[in-house]
Amino acid sequence: MEVKDTNCTSLGYGKPPWIFKGSALYQLHLVKAENARAFIPKECKLVEAFGYTLGGFFLASYDDSPAGIFDELVVIAGLVWSPPTSCAWAARVLVGSDEACLHGRKVVGLPSQVARFSKKITALPQTPESKSSSFLRRIGLRTSSSNYKNHMDVEVTEIKKQTAMSICNINVNATASQQDSKGWMGPLIKMSLPNFSGRTKYNSNLLKYSCQIECRVRAVQPAKVSGPSALDADKENSSEDQSSNVESVSRVPRGTKRNFSISVMLSKPILALEFNHLKMRVEAPTTVTACSHDTT
């Protein structure tokens, strides 16, 4: 696969790599292949088995970044084969920053949209502590629990042409850093997340970029996701971008982009990972001439 550097205009982000710090929830879902293919270019091979691929979402809260403080929701449609590994493909990227949206669209080739992230933390009664949890707490692997546990509702609303359209509500357990600064946050790890992007009306090139992550990681209970109301869905169908240029570089029919991305959010979760003390290093994207169909 031939790869060449892109003309990486930073648009105020400065020179790459771009550094983001904060916390995140990375949740993996089983996504129907037919839904994922709506976003994957024809020349790319979707990694699938028994009619499903591996997608999900990345919900991040950055307290330090080239665009300052903002929240981000990356809806991951599935995995695309890129020997000797596979790369994630984003169906939709929602960001609470105009600058981050512009950079994502123009430079990284992401389907970025500006969004509002409304957060509400509530304390709910906990279930009785099990014997195993009690044992882990005694030996120091689990912090003392109170009678209540914090839950955070994150309402994500897309802002498009001064119109607000609900995308989803994500109910997550408040992170260890929010509940108890002494809480166990898991081991320190380093990992690389390769990604494909592009083929949008803002950047028609096929791009590839990587995110180098350092963080404390631990497995948590998957967040509960609920979708928008039928009224919001009707608004999307009537206001979705009608540009013919979108049709030339995207396989998703008009009026369905948001609906398909919501279907990814509502698919079956299989694993949720909480990232604390996150430091993410994003490299400049490169232009890729073609995806590989060779799965051998």
Short mmCIF file of C-alpha atoms in Angstrom, two decimals:
data_model
loop_
_atom_site.label_atom_id
_atom_site.label_comp_id
_atom_site.label_asym_id
_atom_site.label_seq_id
_atom_site.Cartn_x
_atom_site.Cartn_y
_atom_site.Cartn_z
CA MET A 1 0.00 0.00 0.00
CA GLU A 2 1.55 3.26 -1.14
CA VAL A 3 1.38 6.07 1.36
CA LYS A 4 2.46 9.67 1.08
CA ASP A 5 2.38 12.63 3.44
CA THR A 6 -0.55 15.01 3.23
CA ASN A 7 -0.29 18.78 3.14
CA CYS A 8 -1.12 19.11 6.81
CA THR A 9 -2.52 22.59 7.41
CA SER A 10 -2.83 22.90 11.19
CA LEU A 11 -5.66 25.53 11.21
CA GLY A 12 -4.48 26.90 14.53
CA TYR A 13 -3.59 23.52 16.04
CA GLY A 14 0.14 24.07 15.54
CA LYS A 15 2.54 21.50 14.17
CA PRO A 16 1.80 17.78 14.72
CA PRO A 17 1.82 15.64 16.72
CA TRP A 18 -1.18 17.06 18.56
CA ILE A 19 -1.44 16.26 22.27
CA PHE A 20 -4.74 15.73 24.11
CA LYS A 21 -5.01 15.16 27.88
CA GLY A 22 -8.01 14.17 29.96
CA SER A 23 -10.15 11.06 30.50
CA ALA A 24 -12.30 8.83 28.29
CA LEU A 25 -14.62 5.85 28.03
CA TYR A 26 -13.79 3.45 25.18
CA GLN A 27 -16.70 1.10 24.59
CA LEU A 28 -16.66 -1.76 22.07
CA HIS A 29 -19.88 -2.98 20.43
CA LEU A 30 -20.97 -5.69 18.04
CA VAL A 31 -22.19 -3.70 15.04
CA LYS A 32 -24.17 -5.15 12.16
CA ALA A 33 -21.93 -5.29 9.09
CA GLU A 34 -24.69 -3.88 6.89
CA ASN A 35 -24.83 -0.75 9.05
CA ALA A 36 -21.04 -0.36 9.15
CA ARG A 37 -20.69 -0.74 5.37
CA ALA A 38 -22.81 2.36 4.89
CA PHE A 39 -19.77 4.39 5.99
CA ILE A 40 -16.91 2.30 4.57
CA PRO A 41 -15.59 3.18 1.08
CA LYS A 42 -16.12 0.49 -1.55
CA GLU A 43 -12.39 -0.02 -2.00
CA CYS A 44 -11.93 -0.97 1.68
CA LYS A 45 -12.46 -4.41 3.24
CA LEU A 46 -14.63 -4.50 6.35
CA VAL A 47 -13.41 -6.90 9.04
CA GLU A 48 -16.46 -8.99 9.89
CA ALA A 49 -17.61 -12.37 11.16
CA PHE A 50 -21.12 -13.86 11.20
CA GLY A 51 -22.58 -10.58 9.93
CA TYR A 52 -20.97 -8.34 12.59
CA THR A 53 -17.93 -6.11 12.94
CA LEU A 54 -16.31 -4.44 15.98
CA GLY A 55 -17.34 -0.83 16.48
CA GLY A 56 -18.57 1.27 19.38
CA PHE A 57 -17.66 4.71 20.65
CA PHE A 58 -14.96 6.82 22.31
CA LEU A 59 -16.35 9.42 24.74
CA ALA A 60 -13.62 11.80 25.88
CA SER A 61 -13.36 14.87 28.07
CA TYR A 62 -10.20 16.88 27.36
CA ASP A 63 -8.90 19.37 29.90
CA ASP A 64 -5.84 20.22 27.77
CA SER A 65 -5.63 20.16 23.96
CA PRO A 66 -4.71 22.36 20.97
CA ALA A 67 -8.36 23.50 20.98
CA GLY A 68 -8.53 23.97 24.75
CA ILE A 69 -11.12 22.26 26.97
CA PHE A 70 -13.84 20.33 25.14
CA ASP A 71 -15.75 17.04 24.96
CA GLU A 72 -15.76 14.56 22.08
CA LEU A 73 -17.84 11.57 21.01
CA VAL A 74 -16.38 9.39 18.24
CA VAL A 75 -18.87 6.86 16.88
CA ILE A 76 -16.88 3.95 15.44
CA ALA A 77 -18.64 2.14 12.59
CA GLY A 78 -16.27 -0.83 12.44
CA LEU A 79 -12.82 -2.12 11.52
CA VAL A 80 -11.21 -1.94 8.09
CA TRP A 81 -8.52 -4.40 7.05
CA SER A 82 -5.05 -2.87 6.59
CA PRO A 83 -2.37 -5.62 6.62
CA PRO A 84 -0.90 -6.63 8.98
CA THR A 85 -3.55 -5.12 11.26
CA SER A 86 -6.91 -3.36 11.09
CA CYS A 87 -7.97 0.27 11.46
CA ALA A 88 -11.05 1.87 12.96
CA TRP A 89 -13.44 3.91 10.81
CA ALA A 90 -15.42 6.75 12.40
CA ALA A 91 -19.06 7.08 11.36
CA ARG A 92 -19.54 10.42 13.12
CA VAL A 93 -17.43 12.67 15.34
CA LEU A 94 -19.19 15.12 17.66
CA VAL A 95 -17.09 17.80 19.33
CA GLY A 96 -17.86 20.65 21.70
CA SER A 97 -15.51 23.03 19.89
CA ASP A 98 -15.78 24.92 16.59
CA GLU A 99 -12.01 24.85 16.20
CA ALA A 100 -11.81 21.09 16.79
CA CYS A 101 -14.62 20.54 14.30
CA LEU A 102 -12.89 22.55 11.56
CA HIS A 103 -9.54 20.82 12.18
CA GLY A 104 -11.15 17.38 12.14
CA ARG A 105 -12.93 18.08 8.86
CA LYS A 106 -10.19 19.80 6.90
CA VAL A 107 -7.01 18.16 8.18
CA VAL A 108 -7.90 14.71 9.53
CA GLY A 109 -10.77 13.99 7.14
CA LEU A 110 -13.25 13.19 9.91
CA PRO A 111 -17.06 13.51 9.67
CA SER A 112 -17.00 16.09 12.45
CA GLN A 113 -19.99 18.04 13.72
CA VAL A 114 -20.29 20.62 16.50
CA ALA A 115 -22.29 19.35 19.47
CA ARG A 116 -23.39 20.31 22.96
CA PHE A 117 -22.55 17.97 25.84
CA SER A 118 -24.88 18.36 28.81
CA LYS A 119 -23.78 16.48 31.94
CA LYS A 120 -25.75 15.66 35.06
CA ILE A 121 -24.43 13.62 37.99
CA THR A 122 -26.87 11.83 40.28
CA ALA A 123 -26.35 9.57 43.31
CA LEU A 124 -28.20 6.25 43.11
CA PRO A 125 -28.48 3.59 45.86
CA GLN A 126 -25.96 0.79 45.50
CA THR A 127 -26.73 -2.90 45.60
CA PRO A 128 -25.45 -4.80 48.66
CA GLU A 129 -21.74 -5.55 48.55
CA SER A 130 -20.92 -9.11 47.51
CA LYS A 131 -18.55 -11.37 49.44
CA SER A 132 -15.94 -11.16 46.68
CA SER A 133 -16.11 -7.33 46.63
CA SER A 134 -15.80 -7.25 50.41
CA PHE A 135 -12.69 -9.47 50.24
CA LEU A 136 -11.09 -7.25 47.54
CA ARG A 137 -11.77 -4.17 49.68
CA ARG A 138 -10.11 -5.77 52.72
CA ILE A 139 -6.91 -6.54 50.84
CA GLY A 140 -6.77 -3.08 49.30
CA LEU A 141 -7.83 -3.84 45.72
CA ARG A 142 -11.16 -2.09 46.08
CA THR A 143 -11.98 1.17 47.83
CA SER A 144 -14.60 1.44 50.53
CA SER A 145 -18.05 1.91 49.08
CA SER A 146 -20.75 4.23 50.33
CA ASN A 147 -24.47 3.56 50.22
CA TYR A 148 -24.70 5.60 47.02
CA LYS A 149 -22.92 5.47 43.70
CA ASN A 150 -22.56 8.38 41.30
CA HIS A 151 -23.95 8.09 37.78
CA MET A 152 -23.43 10.67 35.07
CA ASP A 153 -25.86 11.30 32.22
CA VAL A 154 -24.26 12.81 29.12
CA GLU A 155 -26.80 14.23 26.67
CA VAL A 156 -25.19 14.75 23.25
CA THR A 157 -26.97 17.25 21.00
CA GLU A 158 -25.75 18.06 17.51
CA ILE A 159 -25.80 21.74 16.52
CA LYS A 160 -26.34 22.17 12.80
CA LYS A 161 -27.28 25.45 11.10
CA GLN A 162 -28.55 26.76 14.44
CA THR A 163 -30.75 23.67 14.80
CA ALA A 164 -30.30 21.39 17.83
CA MET A 165 -30.86 17.66 17.24
CA SER A 166 -30.49 15.06 19.98
CA ILE A 167 -28.08 12.24 19.16
CA CYS A 168 -28.14 10.11 22.31
CA ASN A 169 -27.99 9.99 26.08
CA ILE A 170 -25.11 8.08 27.67
CA ASN A 171 -25.43 6.96 31.28
CA VAL A 172 -22.04 6.13 32.80
CA ASN A 173 -20.72 5.44 36.26
CA ALA A 174 -18.74 8.43 37.49
CA THR A 175 -15.03 7.77 37.12
CA ALA A 176 -12.79 6.86 40.02
CA SER A 177 -11.16 10.28 39.74
CA GLN A 178 -14.58 11.93 40.18
CA GLN A 179 -15.62 9.77 43.13
CA ASP A 180 -12.42 9.18 45.03
CA SER A 181 -8.96 10.48 44.22
CA LYS A 182 -7.54 7.38 45.91
CA GLY A 183 -9.64 4.98 43.83
CA TRP A 184 -7.90 2.21 41.90
CA MET A 185 -7.58 3.33 38.26
CA GLY A 186 -5.84 0.30 36.80
CA PRO A 187 -2.34 -0.22 35.37
CA LEU A 188 -0.46 2.31 33.28
CA ILE A 189 -0.45 1.19 29.64
CA LYS A 190 0.72 2.42 26.25
CA MET A 191 -1.20 1.53 23.10
CA SER A 192 -1.60 2.57 19.47
CA LEU A 193 -4.98 3.02 17.78
CA PRO A 194 -4.66 3.18 13.95
CA ASN A 195 -7.49 4.81 12.03
CA PHE A 196 -8.73 5.42 8.49
CA SER A 197 -10.59 8.62 7.58
CA GLY A 198 -11.47 10.85 4.66
CA ARG A 199 -13.89 10.41 1.75
CA THR A 200 -15.99 13.34 2.98
CA LYS A 201 -17.10 16.53 1.25
CA TYR A 202 -14.45 18.43 3.23
CA ASN A 203 -11.59 16.03 2.43
CA SER A 204 -12.09 13.52 -0.39
CA ASN A 205 -8.72 11.79 0.12
CA LEU A 206 -8.44 8.41 1.81
CA LEU A 207 -6.35 9.06 4.92
CA LYS A 208 -4.66 7.08 7.65
CA TYR A 209 -3.49 8.34 11.03
CA SER A 210 -2.58 6.91 14.43
CA CYS A 211 -3.29 7.82 18.05
CA GLN A 212 -0.59 6.91 20.57
CA ILE A 213 -2.19 6.59 24.01
CA GLU A 214 -0.75 6.53 27.52
CA CYS A 215 -3.23 6.14 30.37
CA ARG A 216 -4.44 4.27 33.39
CA VAL A 217 -6.99 1.74 32.16
CA ARG A 218 -9.55 -0.47 33.88
CA ALA A 219 -12.58 -2.46 32.75
CA VAL A 220 -15.90 -0.95 33.85
CA GLN A 221 -19.57 -1.70 33.44
CA PRO A 222 -20.72 -0.67 29.93
CA ALA A 223 -22.57 2.62 29.72
CA LYS A 224 -26.29 2.55 28.91
CA VAL A 225 -27.14 4.39 25.71
CA SER A 226 -30.58 5.64 24.71
CA GLY A 227 -31.52 7.22 21.40
CA PRO A 228 -33.31 10.45 20.46
CA SER A 229 -37.04 10.99 20.12
CA ALA A 230 -38.90 10.39 16.86
CA LEU A 231 -39.38 14.18 16.51
CA ASP A 232 -35.62 14.73 16.47
CA ALA A 233 -35.22 12.01 13.84
CA ASP A 234 -37.74 13.80 11.61
CA LYS A 235 -35.76 17.03 11.95
CA GLU A 236 -32.61 15.25 10.78
CA ASN A 237 -34.30 13.75 7.73
CA SER A 238 -35.54 17.18 6.65
CA SER A 239 -32.29 19.07 7.29
CA GLU A 240 -29.52 16.58 6.36
CA ASP A 241 -26.99 18.07 3.93
CA GLN A 242 -28.31 17.78 0.37
CA SER A 243 -25.03 18.55 -1.38
CA SER A 244 -24.37 16.38 -4.42
CA ASN A 245 -20.69 16.52 -3.52
CA VAL A 246 -21.42 14.37 -0.47
CA GLU A 247 -22.94 11.72 -2.71
CA SER A 248 -19.79 11.55 -4.82
CA VAL A 249 -17.53 10.63 -1.90
CA SER A 250 -19.91 8.92 0.56
CA ARG A 251 -21.97 5.74 0.36
CA VAL A 252 -24.46 6.87 2.99
CA PRO A 253 -27.77 8.05 1.44
CA ARG A 254 -29.02 11.51 2.37
CA GLY A 255 -31.01 11.66 5.60
CA THR A 256 -29.54 8.47 7.08
CA LYS A 257 -26.06 9.41 8.32
CA ARG A 258 -27.29 10.34 11.75
CA ASN A 259 -29.66 7.37 11.93
CA PHE A 260 -26.94 4.86 11.04
CA SER A 261 -24.54 6.36 13.59
CA ILE A 262 -27.25 6.17 16.26
CA SER A 263 -27.78 2.49 15.40
CA VAL A 264 -24.08 1.94 16.15
CA MET A 265 -24.49 3.60 19.56
CA LEU A 266 -27.52 1.40 20.31
CA SER A 267 -25.82 -1.86 19.27
CA LYS A 268 -24.76 -4.54 21.76
CA PRO A 269 -21.81 -3.56 24.04
CA ILE A 270 -19.22 -6.24 24.81
CA LEU A 271 -16.46 -4.35 26.64
CA ALA A 272 -16.01 -0.94 28.27
CA LEU A 273 -12.64 0.52 29.26
CA GLU A 274 -12.15 3.63 31.37
CA PHE A 275 -9.08 5.75 30.53
CA ASN A 276 -7.78 8.02 33.30
CA HIS A 277 -4.73 10.32 33.22
CA LEU A 278 -5.07 10.07 29.46
CA LYS A 279 -2.36 11.49 27.20
CA MET A 280 -3.16 11.00 23.52
CA ARG A 281 -0.64 11.86 20.81
CA VAL A 282 -2.23 12.21 17.36
CA GLU A 283 0.10 12.02 14.38
CA ALA A 284 -0.44 13.92 11.14
CA PRO A 285 -2.55 11.95 8.65
CA THR A 286 -1.10 10.49 5.49
CA THR A 287 -2.81 9.99 2.15
CA VAL A 288 -3.41 6.35 1.24
CA THR A 289 -3.75 5.35 -2.41
CA ALA A 290 -5.95 2.31 -1.72
CA CYS A 291 -7.22 -0.07 0.96
CA SER A 292 -6.25 -3.71 0.73
CA HIS A 293 -8.82 -6.44 0.01
CA ASP A 294 -6.30 -9.16 0.82
CA THR A 295 -7.33 -10.82 4.09
CA THR A 296 -4.78 -13.64 3.90
#
